[in-house]
mmCIF file of C-alpha atoms and ligand atoms in Angstrom:
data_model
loop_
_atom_site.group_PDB
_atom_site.id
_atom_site.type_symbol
_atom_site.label_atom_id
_atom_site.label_comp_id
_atom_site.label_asym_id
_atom_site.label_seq_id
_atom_site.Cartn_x
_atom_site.Cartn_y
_atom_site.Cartn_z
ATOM 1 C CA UNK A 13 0.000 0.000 0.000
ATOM 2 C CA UNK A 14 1.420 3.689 -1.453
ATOM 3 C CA UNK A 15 1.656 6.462 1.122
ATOM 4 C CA UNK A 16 -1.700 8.265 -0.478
ATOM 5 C CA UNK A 17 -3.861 5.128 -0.022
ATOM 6 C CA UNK A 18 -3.047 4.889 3.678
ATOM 7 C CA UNK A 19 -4.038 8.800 3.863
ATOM 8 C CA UNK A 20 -6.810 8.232 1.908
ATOM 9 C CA UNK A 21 -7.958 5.005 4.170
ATOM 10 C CA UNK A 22 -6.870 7.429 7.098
ATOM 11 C CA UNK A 23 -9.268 10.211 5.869
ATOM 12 C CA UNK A 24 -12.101 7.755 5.565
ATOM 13 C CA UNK A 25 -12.032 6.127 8.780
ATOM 14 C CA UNK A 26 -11.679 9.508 10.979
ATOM 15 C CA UNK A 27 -14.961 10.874 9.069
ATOM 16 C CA UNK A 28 -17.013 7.512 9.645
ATOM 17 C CA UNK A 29 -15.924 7.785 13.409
ATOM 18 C CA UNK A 30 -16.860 11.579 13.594
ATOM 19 C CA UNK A 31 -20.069 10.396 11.979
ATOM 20 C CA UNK A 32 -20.526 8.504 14.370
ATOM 21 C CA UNK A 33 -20.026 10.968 17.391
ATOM 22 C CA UNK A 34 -22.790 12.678 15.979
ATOM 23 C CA UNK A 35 -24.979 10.188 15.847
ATOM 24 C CA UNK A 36 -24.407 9.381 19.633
ATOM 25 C CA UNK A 37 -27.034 12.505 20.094
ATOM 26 C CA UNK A 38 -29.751 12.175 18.368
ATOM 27 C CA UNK A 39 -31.844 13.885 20.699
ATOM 28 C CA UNK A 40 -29.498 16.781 20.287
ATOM 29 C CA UNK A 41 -29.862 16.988 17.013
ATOM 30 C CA UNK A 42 -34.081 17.033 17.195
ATOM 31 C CA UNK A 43 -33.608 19.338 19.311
ATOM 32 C CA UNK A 44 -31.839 22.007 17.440
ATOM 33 C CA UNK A 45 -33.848 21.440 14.279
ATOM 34 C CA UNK A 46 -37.721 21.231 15.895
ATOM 35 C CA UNK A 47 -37.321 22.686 19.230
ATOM 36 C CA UNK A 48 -34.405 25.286 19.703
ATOM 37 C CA UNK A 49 -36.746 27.824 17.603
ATOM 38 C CA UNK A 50 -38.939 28.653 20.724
ATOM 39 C CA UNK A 51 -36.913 26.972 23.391
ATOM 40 C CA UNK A 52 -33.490 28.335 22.216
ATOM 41 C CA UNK A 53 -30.337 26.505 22.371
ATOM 42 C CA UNK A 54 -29.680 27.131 25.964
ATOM 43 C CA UNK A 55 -33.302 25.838 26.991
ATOM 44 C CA UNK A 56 -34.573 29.139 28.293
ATOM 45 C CA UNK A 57 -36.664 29.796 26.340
ATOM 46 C CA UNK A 58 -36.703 32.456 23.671
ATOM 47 C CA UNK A 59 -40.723 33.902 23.464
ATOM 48 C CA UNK A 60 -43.082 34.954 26.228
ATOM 49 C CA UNK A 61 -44.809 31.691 27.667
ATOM 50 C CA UNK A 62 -42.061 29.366 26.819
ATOM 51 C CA UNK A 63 -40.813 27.410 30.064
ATOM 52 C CA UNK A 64 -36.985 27.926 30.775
ATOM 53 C CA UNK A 65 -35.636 24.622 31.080
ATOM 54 C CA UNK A 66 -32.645 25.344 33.325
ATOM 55 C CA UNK A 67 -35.005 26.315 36.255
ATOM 56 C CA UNK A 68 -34.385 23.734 39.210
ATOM 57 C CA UNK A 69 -37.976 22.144 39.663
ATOM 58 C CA UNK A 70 -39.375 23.716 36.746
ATOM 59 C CA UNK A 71 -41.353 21.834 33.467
ATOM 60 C CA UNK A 72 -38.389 19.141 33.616
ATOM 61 C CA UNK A 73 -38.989 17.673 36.866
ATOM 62 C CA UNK A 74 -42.787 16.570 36.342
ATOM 63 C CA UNK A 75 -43.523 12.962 35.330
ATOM 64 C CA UNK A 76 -41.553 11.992 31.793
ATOM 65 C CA UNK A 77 -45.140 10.533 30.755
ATOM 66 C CA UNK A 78 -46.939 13.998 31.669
ATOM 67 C CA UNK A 79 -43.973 15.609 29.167
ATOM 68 C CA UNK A 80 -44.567 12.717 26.642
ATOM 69 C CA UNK A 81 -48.276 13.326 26.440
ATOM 70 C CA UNK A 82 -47.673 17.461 26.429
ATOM 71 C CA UNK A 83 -45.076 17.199 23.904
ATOM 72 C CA UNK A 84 -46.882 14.336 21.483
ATOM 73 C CA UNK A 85 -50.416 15.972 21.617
ATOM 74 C CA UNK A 86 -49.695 19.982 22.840
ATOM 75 C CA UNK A 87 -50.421 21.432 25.559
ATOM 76 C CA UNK A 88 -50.965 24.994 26.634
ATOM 77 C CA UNK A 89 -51.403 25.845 30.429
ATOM 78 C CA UNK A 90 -54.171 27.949 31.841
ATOM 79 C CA UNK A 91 -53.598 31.412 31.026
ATOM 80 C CA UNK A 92 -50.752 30.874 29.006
ATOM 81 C CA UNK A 93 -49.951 33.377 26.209
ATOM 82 C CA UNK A 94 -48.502 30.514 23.581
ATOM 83 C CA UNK A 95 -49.109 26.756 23.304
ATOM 84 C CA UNK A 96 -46.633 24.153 23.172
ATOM 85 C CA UNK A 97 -47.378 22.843 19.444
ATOM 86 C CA UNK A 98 -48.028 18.923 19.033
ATOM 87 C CA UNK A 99 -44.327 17.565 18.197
ATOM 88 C CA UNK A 100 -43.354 20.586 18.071
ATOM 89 C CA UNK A 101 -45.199 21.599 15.206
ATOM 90 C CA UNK A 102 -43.706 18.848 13.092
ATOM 91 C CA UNK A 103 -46.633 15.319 12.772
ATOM 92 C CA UNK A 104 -43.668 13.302 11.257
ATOM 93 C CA UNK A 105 -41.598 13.313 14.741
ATOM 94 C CA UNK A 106 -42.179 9.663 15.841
ATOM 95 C CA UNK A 107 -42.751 8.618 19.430
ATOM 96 C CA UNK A 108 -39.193 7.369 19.612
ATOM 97 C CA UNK A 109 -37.629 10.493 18.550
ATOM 98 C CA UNK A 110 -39.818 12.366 21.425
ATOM 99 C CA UNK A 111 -38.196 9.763 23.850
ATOM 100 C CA UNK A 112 -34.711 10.322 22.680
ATOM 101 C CA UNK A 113 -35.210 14.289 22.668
ATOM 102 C CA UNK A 114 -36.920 14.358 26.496
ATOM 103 C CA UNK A 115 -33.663 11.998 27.634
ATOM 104 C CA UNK A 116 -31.539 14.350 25.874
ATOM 105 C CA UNK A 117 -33.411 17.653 27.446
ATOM 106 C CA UNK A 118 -33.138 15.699 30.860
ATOM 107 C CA UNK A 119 -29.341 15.060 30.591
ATOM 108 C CA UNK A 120 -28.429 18.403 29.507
ATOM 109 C CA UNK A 121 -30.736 20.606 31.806
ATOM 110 C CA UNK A 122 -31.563 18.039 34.546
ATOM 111 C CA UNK A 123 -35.035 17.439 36.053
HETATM 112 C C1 LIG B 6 -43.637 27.212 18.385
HETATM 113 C C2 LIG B 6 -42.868 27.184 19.627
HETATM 114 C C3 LIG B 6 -42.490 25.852 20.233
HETATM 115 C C4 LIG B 6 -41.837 24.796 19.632
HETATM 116 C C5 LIG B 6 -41.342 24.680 18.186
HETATM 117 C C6 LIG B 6 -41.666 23.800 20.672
HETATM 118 N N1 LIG B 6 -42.207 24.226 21.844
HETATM 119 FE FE1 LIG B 6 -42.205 23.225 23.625
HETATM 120 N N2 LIG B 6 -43.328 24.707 24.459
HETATM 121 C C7 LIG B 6 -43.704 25.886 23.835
HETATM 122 C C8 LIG B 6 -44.504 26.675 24.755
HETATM 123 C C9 LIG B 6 -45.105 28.050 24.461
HETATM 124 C C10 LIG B 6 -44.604 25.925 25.952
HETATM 125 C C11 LIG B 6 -45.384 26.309 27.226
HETATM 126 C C12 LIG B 6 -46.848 25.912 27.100
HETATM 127 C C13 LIG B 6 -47.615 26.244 28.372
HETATM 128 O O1 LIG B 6 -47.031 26.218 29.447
HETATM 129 O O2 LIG B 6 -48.805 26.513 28.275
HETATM 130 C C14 LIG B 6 -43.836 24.700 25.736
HETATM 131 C C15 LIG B 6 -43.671 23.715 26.689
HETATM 132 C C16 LIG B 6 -42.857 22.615 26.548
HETATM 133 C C17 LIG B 6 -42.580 21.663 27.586
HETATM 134 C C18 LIG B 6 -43.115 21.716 29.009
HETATM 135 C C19 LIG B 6 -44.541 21.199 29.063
HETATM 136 C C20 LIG B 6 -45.153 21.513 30.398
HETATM 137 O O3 LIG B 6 -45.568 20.571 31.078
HETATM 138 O O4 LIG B 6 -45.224 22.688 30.777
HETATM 139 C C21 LIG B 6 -41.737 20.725 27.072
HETATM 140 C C22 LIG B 6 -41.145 19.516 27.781
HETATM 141 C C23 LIG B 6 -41.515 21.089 25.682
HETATM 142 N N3 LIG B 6 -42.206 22.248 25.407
HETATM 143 C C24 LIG B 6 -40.734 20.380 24.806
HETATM 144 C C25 LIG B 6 -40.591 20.671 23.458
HETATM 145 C C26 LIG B 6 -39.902 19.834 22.521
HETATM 146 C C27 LIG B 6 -39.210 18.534 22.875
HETATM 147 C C28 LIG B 6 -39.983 20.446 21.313
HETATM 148 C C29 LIG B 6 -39.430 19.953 19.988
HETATM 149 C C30 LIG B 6 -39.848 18.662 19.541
HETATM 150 C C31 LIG B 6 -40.736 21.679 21.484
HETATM 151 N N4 LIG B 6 -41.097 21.777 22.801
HETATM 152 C C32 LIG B 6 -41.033 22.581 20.468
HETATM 153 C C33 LIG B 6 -43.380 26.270 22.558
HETATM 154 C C34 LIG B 6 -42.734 25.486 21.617
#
């Protein structure tokens, strides 16, 4: 094997491995492309009415079935100026992806 293949082979590998790093998050990556709009990327929340994640007790800490069922079907609070939209405004989000982006939400902000 020539000095350029090995580079080449080099160059291959080290994107299929940053790949996968990416992949390790998929929550992170629903996040920022369905939910960072309203709930900005540091999860505080970036209209009136939107819940700032980082808040100790706040939205995070209630049951993760409560969240499930608020973030799969909507949910707007009594009084609330804005509604959280049903997946986030998006009907294509599966179940699975709502898991993986609540787990993410709960391991980055806590709750
Ligand atoms: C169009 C803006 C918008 C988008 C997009 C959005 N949300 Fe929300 N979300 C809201 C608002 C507003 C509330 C507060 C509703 C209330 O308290 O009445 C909320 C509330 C929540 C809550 C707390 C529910 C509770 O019990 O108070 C969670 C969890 C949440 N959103 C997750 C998500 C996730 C996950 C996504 C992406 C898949 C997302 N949101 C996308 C606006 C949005």
């Amino acid at each position: 094997m020539n000095r350029a293949m090995t580079r080449h082979i080099a160059l291959v590998l080290g994107s299929a491995i940053a790949g996968c790093a990416l992949a390790a998050s998929p929550g992170q990556a629903i996040y920022e492309t369905h939910c960072s709009v309203c709930h900005g990327h540091d999860g505080k929340g970036t209209l009136p009415g939107v819940p700032d994640f980082t808040r100790k007790n706040g939205v995070l800490s209630l049951p993760a079935a409560v969240l499930l069922q608020r973030i799969e079907h909507g949910y707007q609070g009594r009084g609330a100026p804005m509604a959280m939209p049903p997946r986030g405004g998006d009907p294509s989000l599966t179940n699975e992806q709502i898991e993986r982006v609540l787990a993410y939400l709960r391991g980055r902000f806590g709750g």
